[in-house]
């Protein structure tokens, strides 16, 4: 048990201490950590089932702008560990995880508040010219804080908790255990509804119902739905691309009357609508005496994966990005100027860090290289571009990564896991990271090569909207499938008419299979659209689920 406690504690630490994103990124997701906790505690199947069950609740909980609506890291690790310790049905994992997730919000507030101190310490050390201290402050103090706030509680839970966890489960009446299973079966409706609220443009919502009824009536598996949705989205994307105009490629012409030596009568002539004196945004030619190599770029991109190690409320990613720039700054500037050049990165900065956001760092690197070679680029120019782009990059990156790619892959992975297939969480983790980091690497290099015009060209092309809509279609159809299969609620109510017994659930099945799960999901979606706080909805599901279970209105399938 000692080794199990140590391993789970390490997992809890790195779920918050994001020292290297390709390792830590999926430690925020219960689908990944549930399996790992199960392996560490000697029960991988129960761990995987618990993690997948918990993940369904948090499919739509999206962290944007440094705001964390619920601590999924604590929910997944602590909730799974307690389920294994108590030997409970994995359906109860949700009821264990939700309270932990709320406690986890306090934990992340402590973590990110304390980390603000290291930013000020880094300011002091840079003023002294001590660059090495920046790297130390980015990693070591935050590790200590994560160990205290996350690691020690996780260790204590696993090492000391088996006896009281099993005793607690024995003290719960059987009727309450059944009621809590009803709560757990209802809870995925919240995650599904949050995704529906996030992706549900009016013209795309019907695809949710397409996915739902394909599963409810035809009993199609989620992988079949995902493949069908992908092909449909691709066809619609091709059609939208074919119908798009090509006016941006051909200068517009307009008819004007003008007198010239060749046109003495002032007849109409066609001229380009684009002014000939349009300002050129390309920088003036710079002679590069010192230049970054491909190896330097790769190293900088790898250092960028630690940009949230000391994530804090005051300047968010600033300390991590300053740490990222140490290598190129050392390559570009003489030693006496390096500390001063790094100071420009110690300002507030926050964007989506892994997939789209790296384009900003590539652009900054390109500008920094030009500045080091004598171009008239000031520190204010570099930070002006960085600040101006961090909002658009965050909006695009969070939408595509957390709102589309993640729920599609996590829905498939969780479904496979709940069917006792270990490949589910493994597939999710590997494919998810392969997609986001491949794109992130390409965006970083693209930003460096194209400079500050790169993001503008991407946004102006209109390609992003078409791709987003295509992925949203896949996401909505997959989410519809989840509503039909993972909100596992039915009604045991029966009517006695004379000598006949009419089961209400049978009537619902004849009208539309999985009708009750659909109605629950739509009700939660309606509440979210009415701006009801998600935490209030969680409490409401607990109250309604327990009450309806005791009254014999709802039961699990």
Coordinates of C-alpha atoms in Angstrom, one line a residue:
X1 CA 0.0 0.0 0.0
X2 CA 3.0 2.3 0.6
X3 CA 4.1 2.1 -3.0
X4 CA 0.5 2.6 -4.2
X5 CA 0.2 5.7 -2.1
X6 CA 3.5 7.1 -3.4
X7 CA 2.5 6.5 -7.0
X8 CA -0.9 8.0 -6.7
X9 CA 0.6 11.0 -4.9
X10 CA 3.1 11.5 -7.8
X11 CA 0.2 11.3 -10.2
X12 CA -1.8 13.9 -8.2
X13 CA 1.3 16.2 -8.1
X14 CA 1.9 16.2 -11.9
X15 CA -1.9 16.6 -12.6
X16 CA -1.4 20.2 -11.4
X17 CA 2.3 20.8 -11.8
X18 CA 2.5 20.9 -15.6
X19 CA 6.2 20.6 -15.9
X20 CA 6.1 19.2 -19.4
X21 CA 2.8 19.2 -21.3
X22 CA 3.2 16.0 -23.4
X23 CA 3.5 14.1 -20.1
X24 CA 1.1 16.1 -18.0
X25 CA -1.6 17.2 -20.4
X26 CA -3.9 14.2 -20.1
X27 CA -3.4 13.9 -16.4
X28 CA -6.2 16.5 -16.1
X29 CA -8.7 13.9 -17.5
X30 CA -10.3 11.2 -15.4
X31 CA -10.4 8.8 -18.4
X32 CA -6.6 8.7 -18.4
X33 CA -5.9 9.0 -14.6
X34 CA -8.6 6.5 -13.7
X35 CA -6.7 3.7 -15.4
X36 CA -3.4 4.8 -14.0
X37 CA -4.8 5.0 -10.4
X38 CA -6.3 1.5 -10.9
X39 CA -2.9 0.1 -12.1
X40 CA -1.1 1.8 -9.1
X41 CA -3.7 0.4 -6.6
X42 CA -3.8 -3.1 -8.1
X43 CA -7.3 -2.9 -9.7
X44 CA -6.9 -1.5 -13.2
X45 CA -10.4 -2.6 -14.4
X46 CA -12.3 -0.9 -11.5
X47 CA -10.0 2.2 -11.9
X48 CA -10.7 2.4 -15.6
X49 CA -14.5 2.0 -15.2
X50 CA -14.5 4.6 -12.4
X51 CA -12.4 7.1 -14.4
X52 CA -14.6 6.6 -17.5
X53 CA -17.8 7.1 -15.4
X54 CA -16.4 10.3 -13.9
X55 CA -15.2 11.6 -17.3
X56 CA -18.8 11.5 -18.7
X57 CA -19.8 14.2 -16.2
X58 CA -16.9 16.5 -17.2
X59 CA -17.1 16.2 -21.0
X60 CA -18.3 19.8 -21.3
X61 CA -16.4 21.4 -18.5
X62 CA -14.0 23.7 -20.4
X63 CA -11.3 25.7 -18.8
X64 CA -10.8 29.1 -20.5
X65 CA -8.9 32.3 -19.6
X66 CA -7.4 30.8 -16.5
X67 CA -10.9 30.0 -15.1
X68 CA -11.4 26.5 -13.8
X69 CA -15.2 25.7 -13.3
X70 CA -14.4 22.4 -11.6
X71 CA -11.2 20.6 -10.7
X72 CA -11.3 17.5 -12.9
X73 CA -7.8 16.4 -11.8
X74 CA -8.9 16.0 -8.2
X75 CA -12.2 14.5 -9.2
X76 CA -10.6 11.8 -11.4
X77 CA -7.7 10.8 -9.1
X78 CA -9.3 11.2 -5.7
X79 CA -12.7 9.9 -6.8
X80 CA -11.2 6.8 -8.4
X81 CA -8.9 6.1 -5.5
X82 CA -11.9 6.3 -3.0
X83 CA -14.0 4.0 -5.2
X84 CA -11.2 1.4 -5.3
X85 CA -10.5 1.8 -1.5
X86 CA -14.2 1.2 -0.7
X87 CA -14.7 -1.5 -3.3
X88 CA -17.8 0.3 -4.5
X89 CA -19.7 -0.1 -7.7
X90 CA -18.1 2.2 -10.3
X91 CA -21.5 3.8 -10.8
X92 CA -20.9 5.4 -7.4
X93 CA -17.6 6.9 -8.5
X94 CA -19.4 10.1 -9.6
X95 CA -20.9 10.7 -6.2
X96 CA -17.4 10.4 -4.7
X97 CA -15.8 12.6 -7.4
X98 CA -18.1 15.6 -7.4
X99 CA -17.4 16.6 -3.8
X100 CA -13.7 16.2 -4.4
X101 CA -13.9 18.4 -7.5
X102 CA -15.4 21.2 -5.4
X103 CA -12.7 20.8 -2.7
X104 CA -10.2 20.8 -5.6
X105 CA -11.3 24.4 -6.6
X106 CA -9.9 25.5 -3.2
X107 CA -6.7 23.5 -3.8
X108 CA -6.1 25.2 -7.2
X109 CA -6.7 28.6 -5.7
X110 CA -4.1 28.0 -3.1
X111 CA -1.7 26.6 -5.7
X112 CA -2.0 29.5 -8.2
X113 CA -2.0 32.1 -5.5
X114 CA 1.2 30.9 -3.9
X115 CA 2.9 30.7 -7.3
X116 CA 2.5 34.4 -7.7
X117 CA 5.4 34.9 -5.2
X118 CA 7.9 33.2 -7.5
X119 CA 7.1 35.7 -10.3
X120 CA 8.2 38.6 -8.1
X121 CA 11.3 36.7 -7.0
X122 CA 12.1 36.2 -10.7
X123 CA 11.8 39.9 -11.3
X124 CA 14.3 40.5 -8.6
X125 CA 16.7 37.9 -9.9
X126 CA 16.5 39.3 -13.5
X127 CA 17.3 42.8 -12.1
X128 CA 20.5 41.2 -10.8
X129 CA 21.3 39.6 -14.1
X130 CA 20.7 36.1 -12.7
X131 CA 19.1 34.2 -15.6
X132 CA 19.5 30.7 -14.1
X133 CA 17.2 31.7 -11.2
X134 CA 14.3 32.0 -13.7
X135 CA 14.5 28.4 -14.6
X136 CA 14.8 27.3 -11.0
X137 CA 11.8 29.4 -10.0
X138 CA 9.7 28.1 -12.8
X139 CA 10.1 24.5 -11.7
X140 CA 11.2 23.9 -8.1
X141 CA 9.0 26.1 -5.9
X142 CA 5.8 25.1 -7.8
X143 CA 6.8 21.5 -7.4
X144 CA 7.0 21.9 -3.6
X145 CA 3.6 23.7 -3.6
X146 CA 2.0 21.0 -5.7
X147 CA 3.4 18.3 -3.4
X148 CA 2.0 20.0 -0.3
X149 CA -1.4 20.8 -1.8
X150 CA -2.0 17.7 -4.0
X151 CA 0.6 15.0 -3.2
X152 CA 0.3 14.8 0.6
X153 CA -3.6 14.6 0.6
X154 CA -3.5 11.9 -2.1
X155 CA -0.9 9.9 -0.2
X156 CA -2.9 10.1 3.0
X157 CA -6.1 9.1 1.2
X158 CA -4.6 5.9 -0.2
X159 CA -2.3 5.0 2.6
X160 CA -4.7 5.5 5.5
X161 CA -8.1 5.4 3.8
X162 CA -8.9 1.8 3.1
X163 CA -10.4 1.0 6.5
X164 CA -12.6 4.1 6.9
X165 CA -13.6 4.1 3.2
X166 CA -14.9 0.5 3.5
X167 CA -16.5 1.3 6.8
X168 CA -18.2 4.4 5.3
X169 CA -19.6 2.3 2.4
X170 CA -21.0 -0.3 4.9
X171 CA -22.7 2.5 6.9
X172 CA -24.6 3.7 3.8
X173 CA -28.1 2.1 3.7
X174 CA -28.8 -0.1 0.7
X175 CA -31.6 2.3 -0.4
X176 CA -29.3 5.3 -0.4
X177 CA -26.7 3.3 -2.4
X178 CA -29.4 2.6 -5.0
X179 CA -30.4 6.3 -4.9
X180 CA -26.8 7.4 -5.4
X181 CA -26.5 5.1 -8.4
X182 CA -29.5 6.9 -9.9
X183 CA -27.7 10.2 -9.3
X184 CA -24.6 8.7 -11.0
X185 CA -26.6 7.6 -14.0
X186 CA -28.2 11.0 -14.4
X187 CA -25.0 13.0 -13.9
X188 CA -23.6 12.4 -17.5
X189 CA -26.5 14.5 -18.8
X190 CA -24.7 17.6 -17.4
X191 CA -21.5 17.0 -19.3
X192 CA -23.4 16.2 -22.5
X193 CA -25.7 19.3 -22.0
X194 CA -22.6 21.5 -21.5
X195 CA -21.1 20.3 -24.7
X196 CA -24.5 20.8 -26.5
X197 CA -24.6 24.3 -25.1
X198 CA -21.0 25.0 -26.3
X199 CA -21.3 23.5 -29.8
X200 CA -25.0 24.0 -30.4
X201 CA -25.3 26.6 -33.1
X202 CA -28.9 26.7 -34.3
X203 CA -28.0 25.3 -37.7
X204 CA -26.0 22.5 -36.2
X205 CA -28.2 21.3 -33.3
X206 CA -30.2 18.8 -35.6
X207 CA -27.0 16.7 -35.9
X208 CA -27.3 16.0 -32.1
X209 CA -30.7 14.5 -32.7
X210 CA -29.4 12.6 -35.7
X211 CA -26.7 10.9 -33.6
X212 CA -29.2 10.3 -30.8
X213 CA -31.9 8.6 -32.9
X214 CA -29.4 6.6 -35.0
X215 CA -28.3 5.0 -31.7
X216 CA -31.7 4.8 -30.1
X217 CA -33.5 3.2 -33.1
X218 CA -30.7 1.5 -35.0
X219 CA -28.5 0.6 -32.1
X220 CA -25.4 1.8 -33.9
X221 CA -22.2 1.8 -31.9
X222 CA -20.4 5.1 -31.1
X223 CA -17.5 4.2 -33.5
X224 CA -19.9 3.7 -36.3
X225 CA -21.6 7.0 -35.6
X226 CA -18.2 8.8 -35.4
X227 CA -17.1 7.3 -38.8
X228 CA -20.4 8.2 -40.4
X229 CA -20.3 11.7 -38.9
X230 CA -16.8 12.2 -40.1
X231 CA -17.7 11.3 -43.6
X232 CA -20.8 13.5 -43.6
X233 CA -18.8 16.4 -42.1
X234 CA -16.1 16.0 -44.8
X235 CA -18.7 16.0 -47.6
X236 CA -20.3 19.2 -46.2
X237 CA -16.9 20.8 -45.8
X238 CA -16.0 20.0 -49.4
X239 CA -19.3 21.4 -50.5
X240 CA -18.8 24.6 -48.5
X241 CA -15.3 25.0 -49.8
X242 CA -16.5 24.6 -53.4
X243 CA -19.3 27.1 -53.0
X244 CA -17.0 29.7 -51.4
X245 CA -16.1 32.7 -53.6
X246 CA -12.5 33.2 -54.8
X247 CA -12.8 37.0 -54.8
X248 CA -9.9 37.2 -52.4
X249 CA -7.6 35.7 -55.0
X250 CA -8.6 38.0 -57.8
X251 CA -8.4 41.8 -57.3
X252 CA -11.9 43.3 -57.5
X253 CA -12.5 45.6 -60.5
X254 CA -14.6 48.7 -60.5
X255 CA -15.6 51.0 -63.4
X256 CA -14.5 54.7 -63.2
X257 CA -14.4 57.6 -65.5
X258 CA -11.0 59.3 -65.8
X259 CA -9.2 61.5 -68.4
X260 CA -5.8 60.4 -69.6
X261 CA -3.8 60.8 -72.7
X262 CA -5.0 57.4 -73.8
X263 CA -8.6 58.1 -72.8
X264 CA -9.4 61.7 -73.8
X265 CA -13.2 61.2 -73.7
X266 CA -13.4 59.9 -70.1
X267 CA -14.9 56.6 -71.0
X268 CA -15.4 54.0 -68.2
X269 CA -12.3 51.9 -67.5
X270 CA -11.8 49.0 -65.1
X271 CA -9.2 49.4 -62.4
X272 CA -8.3 47.4 -59.3
X273 CA -10.3 48.2 -56.2
X274 CA -7.2 47.7 -54.1
X275 CA -5.3 50.9 -53.5
X276 CA -1.9 50.9 -55.2
X277 CA -0.3 52.6 -52.2
X278 CA -1.5 50.0 -49.7
X279 CA 0.9 49.8 -46.8
X280 CA 3.2 46.8 -46.8
X281 CA 3.4 45.1 -43.5
X282 CA 6.6 43.2 -44.4
X283 CA 9.6 44.4 -42.4
X284 CA 12.5 46.1 -44.1
X285 CA 15.4 43.8 -45.2
X286 CA 17.6 42.8 -42.3
X287 CA 21.1 41.4 -42.6
X288 CA 21.2 38.4 -40.2
X289 CA 24.6 38.1 -38.6
X290 CA 23.3 35.8 -35.9
X291 CA 20.5 33.3 -36.7
X292 CA 18.6 30.6 -35.0
X293 CA 19.0 27.1 -36.3
X294 CA 16.3 24.4 -36.7
X295 CA 17.7 22.8 -33.6
X296 CA 17.3 26.1 -31.6
X297 CA 13.7 26.3 -32.8
X298 CA 13.0 22.7 -31.7
X299 CA 14.6 23.3 -28.3
X300 CA 12.6 26.5 -27.8
X301 CA 9.3 24.6 -28.7
X302 CA 10.2 21.9 -26.2
X303 CA 10.9 24.5 -23.5
X304 CA 7.5 26.0 -24.4
X305 CA 5.8 22.8 -23.1
X306 CA 6.7 24.0 -19.6
X307 CA 4.9 27.4 -19.9
X308 CA 2.4 26.5 -17.2
X309 CA 4.7 24.9 -14.6
X310 CA 4.4 27.9 -12.3
X311 CA 0.9 29.0 -13.5
X312 CA -0.3 31.7 -11.2
X313 CA -3.2 34.2 -10.9
X314 CA -1.1 37.3 -11.2
X315 CA 0.7 36.8 -14.6
X316 CA -0.5 33.3 -15.6
X317 CA 2.0 31.9 -18.1
X318 CA 4.6 34.7 -17.9
X319 CA 7.3 32.9 -15.8
X320 CA 7.0 29.8 -18.0
X321 CA 7.4 31.8 -21.2
X322 CA 10.3 33.7 -19.9
X323 CA 11.9 30.3 -19.1
X324 CA 11.1 29.3 -22.7
X325 CA 13.0 32.3 -24.1
X326 CA 16.2 31.7 -22.2
X327 CA 17.7 29.5 -24.9
X328 CA 17.1 31.8 -27.9
X329 CA 18.0 34.9 -26.0
X330 CA 21.3 33.4 -25.0
X331 CA 21.9 32.5 -28.7
X332 CA 20.9 36.0 -30.0
X333 CA 22.4 38.4 -27.5
X334 CA 25.7 39.0 -25.7
X335 CA 25.7 38.0 -22.1
X336 CA 25.4 41.5 -20.7
X337 CA 22.1 42.1 -22.5
X338 CA 20.4 38.8 -21.9
X339 CA 18.7 39.5 -18.6
X340 CA 17.4 42.8 -19.9
X341 CA 16.0 41.2 -23.0
X342 CA 14.2 38.5 -21.0
X343 CA 12.4 41.1 -18.9
X344 CA 10.0 41.9 -21.7
X345 CA 8.5 38.4 -21.3
X346 CA 7.8 38.8 -17.6
X347 CA 4.5 40.5 -18.3
X348 CA 0.9 39.1 -18.0
X349 CA 0.3 36.6 -20.7
X350 CA -2.3 33.8 -21.3
X351 CA -3.4 31.9 -24.3
X352 CA -4.2 28.3 -25.4
X353 CA -0.7 26.9 -24.9
X354 CA -0.5 23.7 -26.9
X355 CA -2.2 23.7 -30.3
X356 CA -2.8 27.2 -31.7
X357 CA -1.1 29.4 -29.1
X358 CA 2.4 28.3 -30.1
X359 CA 2.0 30.4 -33.3
X360 CA 2.4 33.5 -31.2
X361 CA 5.7 32.3 -29.7
X362 CA 7.0 31.5 -33.2
X363 CA 6.1 35.0 -34.3
X364 CA 7.8 36.5 -31.2
X365 CA 10.9 34.4 -31.9
X366 CA 11.0 35.8 -35.5
X367 CA 10.7 39.3 -34.3
X368 CA 13.3 38.7 -31.6
X369 CA 15.7 37.4 -34.1
X370 CA 15.2 40.5 -36.3
X371 CA 15.6 42.8 -33.3
X372 CA 18.9 41.1 -32.4
X373 CA 20.2 41.7 -35.9
X374 CA 19.5 45.5 -35.8
X375 CA 15.9 45.7 -37.1
X376 CA 13.9 48.6 -35.7
X377 CA 11.7 46.4 -33.5
X378 CA 11.2 47.5 -29.8
X379 CA 10.3 45.4 -26.8
X380 CA 6.9 47.2 -27.0
X381 CA 6.4 46.0 -30.6
X382 CA 7.0 42.4 -29.6
X383 CA 4.7 42.5 -26.6
X384 CA 2.1 44.4 -28.6
X385 CA 1.9 41.6 -31.1
X386 CA 1.9 39.0 -28.4
X387 CA -0.9 40.7 -26.5
X388 CA -2.9 41.4 -29.5
X389 CA -2.9 37.7 -30.7
X390 CA -3.3 35.9 -27.4
X391 CA -7.1 36.4 -27.3
X392 CA -7.8 35.2 -30.8
X393 CA -5.4 32.3 -30.4
X394 CA -7.1 31.3 -27.1
X395 CA -10.5 31.5 -28.6
X396 CA -9.6 29.3 -31.5
X397 CA -7.5 26.9 -29.6
X398 CA -9.8 26.3 -26.7
X399 CA -12.8 25.9 -29.0
X400 CA -11.2 23.4 -31.3
X401 CA -9.2 21.5 -28.7
X402 CA -11.4 21.4 -25.6
X403 CA -14.7 21.9 -27.2
X404 CA -14.4 19.6 -30.3
X405 CA -11.4 17.3 -30.4
X406 CA -11.4 16.4 -26.7
X407 CA -15.2 15.5 -26.4
X408 CA -15.1 13.4 -29.6
X409 CA -12.1 11.3 -28.6
X410 CA -13.1 11.2 -24.9
X411 CA -16.6 10.0 -25.7
X412 CA -15.3 7.2 -27.8
X413 CA -12.6 6.3 -25.3
X414 CA -15.0 6.4 -22.3
X415 CA -17.5 4.2 -24.2
X416 CA -14.9 1.6 -25.0
X417 CA -13.6 1.8 -21.4
X418 CA -17.2 1.2 -20.0
X419 CA -17.3 -1.9 -22.3
X420 CA -14.2 -3.2 -20.4
X421 CA -11.8 -2.4 -23.2
X422 CA -8.5 -1.1 -22.0
X423 CA -7.8 0.4 -25.4
X424 CA -10.3 3.1 -24.8
X425 CA -8.3 5.4 -22.5
X426 CA -5.0 4.4 -24.2
X427 CA -6.4 5.4 -27.6
X428 CA -7.8 8.6 -26.3
X429 CA -4.6 9.7 -24.7
X430 CA -2.3 8.8 -27.6
X431 CA -4.5 10.2 -30.4
X432 CA -5.4 13.4 -28.5
X433 CA -1.8 14.3 -27.8
X434 CA -0.6 13.3 -31.3
X435 CA -3.2 15.7 -32.8
X436 CA -2.7 18.7 -30.6
X437 CA 1.1 18.6 -30.4
X438 CA 1.6 17.9 -34.1
X439 CA -0.6 20.9 -34.9
X440 CA 1.2 22.9 -32.1
X441 CA 4.6 22.2 -33.5
X442 CA 3.5 23.1 -37.0
X443 CA 1.9 26.4 -35.8
X444 CA 5.1 27.3 -33.9
X445 CA 7.3 26.8 -37.0
X446 CA 4.7 28.5 -39.2
X447 CA 4.6 31.6 -36.9
X448 CA 8.4 31.8 -37.0
X449 CA 8.6 31.5 -40.8
X450 CA 5.7 33.8 -41.7
X451 CA 6.0 36.4 -38.9
X452 CA 3.1 38.4 -37.7
X453 CA 1.1 38.0 -40.9
X454 CA 0.6 34.3 -40.3
X455 CA -2.3 34.5 -37.9
X456 CA -3.9 37.2 -40.0
X457 CA -3.7 35.0 -43.1
X458 CA -5.3 32.1 -41.3
X459 CA -8.2 34.2 -40.0
X460 CA -8.8 35.9 -43.4
X461 CA -8.9 32.6 -45.3
X462 CA -12.2 31.5 -43.7
X463 CA -10.8 28.0 -43.5
X464 CA -11.1 27.9 -39.8
X465 CA -14.9 28.4 -39.7
X466 CA -15.4 25.6 -42.2
X467 CA -13.2 23.2 -40.3
X468 CA -14.8 24.2 -37.0
X469 CA -18.2 23.6 -38.3
X470 CA -17.2 20.2 -39.7
X471 CA -15.7 19.1 -36.4
X472 CA -18.8 20.4 -34.6
X473 CA -21.0 18.2 -36.6
X474 CA -18.9 15.1 -35.6
X475 CA -19.0 16.3 -32.0
X476 CA -22.7 16.8 -31.9
X477 CA -23.5 13.4 -33.4
X478 CA -21.1 11.7 -31.0
X479 CA -22.7 13.6 -28.1
X480 CA -26.1 12.6 -29.3
X481 CA -25.0 9.0 -29.1
X482 CA -23.7 9.5 -25.6
X483 CA -27.1 10.9 -24.5
X484 CA -28.8 7.7 -25.8
X485 CA -26.3 5.3 -24.2
X486 CA -24.7 6.9 -21.1
X487 CA -27.6 8.6 -19.3
X488 CA -28.8 5.2 -18.1
X489 CA -32.1 6.1 -16.5
X490 CA -35.5 4.5 -16.8
X491 CA -38.8 4.6 -14.9
X492 CA -40.1 1.5 -12.9
X493 CA -43.6 3.0 -12.7
X494 CA -46.5 0.7 -13.6
X495 CA -50.2 1.3 -14.0
X496 CA -52.8 -1.3 -13.0
X497 CA -55.8 -1.2 -15.3
X498 CA -58.2 -3.9 -14.2
X499 CA -56.3 -7.2 -14.6
X500 CA -53.7 -5.6 -16.8
X501 CA -50.4 -4.1 -15.9
X502 CA -49.0 -1.4 -18.0
X503 CA -45.3 -0.6 -17.7
X504 CA -44.7 3.1 -18.4
X505 CA -41.2 2.4 -19.6
X506 CA -42.6 0.1 -22.3
X507 CA -44.8 3.0 -23.5
X508 CA -41.8 5.3 -23.7
X509 CA -39.8 2.7 -25.6
X510 CA -42.6 2.4 -28.2
X511 CA -42.7 6.2 -28.6
X512 CA -39.0 6.7 -28.7
X513 CA -36.3 4.5 -27.1
X514 CA -34.1 6.3 -24.5
X515 CA -36.7 9.1 -24.3
X516 CA -36.2 9.7 -20.6
X517 CA -32.4 10.2 -21.0
X518 CA -33.1 12.6 -23.9
X519 CA -35.6 14.6 -21.8
X520 CA -33.2 14.8 -18.9
X521 CA -30.4 16.0 -21.1
X522 CA -32.6 18.6 -22.8
X523 CA -33.8 19.8 -19.4
X524 CA -30.3 20.3 -18.2
X525 CA -29.4 22.1 -21.5
X526 CA -32.4 24.4 -21.0
X527 CA -31.2 25.3 -17.5
X528 CA -27.7 26.0 -18.8
X529 CA -29.1 28.3 -21.5
X530 CA -31.0 30.1 -18.8
X531 CA -27.6 30.8 -17.2
X532 CA -28.2 28.5 -14.2
X533 CA -24.8 27.8 -12.6
X534 CA -23.5 24.3 -13.3
X535 CA -22.7 23.7 -9.6
X536 CA -26.4 24.4 -8.7
X537 CA -27.4 21.9 -11.4
X538 CA -25.1 19.3 -9.8
X539 CA -26.8 19.8 -6.4
X540 CA -30.2 19.7 -8.1
X541 CA -29.3 16.3 -9.8
X542 CA -28.4 14.9 -6.4
X543 CA -31.6 16.1 -4.8
X544 CA -33.9 15.0 -7.7
X545 CA -32.1 11.7 -8.2
X546 CA -32.3 10.7 -4.6
X547 CA -35.9 11.8 -4.2
X548 CA -37.1 10.1 -7.4
X549 CA -35.3 6.9 -6.4
X550 CA -37.0 6.8 -3.0
X551 CA -40.4 7.6 -4.6
X552 CA -39.9 4.8 -7.2
X553 CA -40.1 7.2 -10.1
X554 CA -36.6 6.6 -11.6
X555 CA -34.1 3.7 -11.6
X556 CA -31.0 2.7 -13.4
X557 CA -31.1 0.6 -16.5

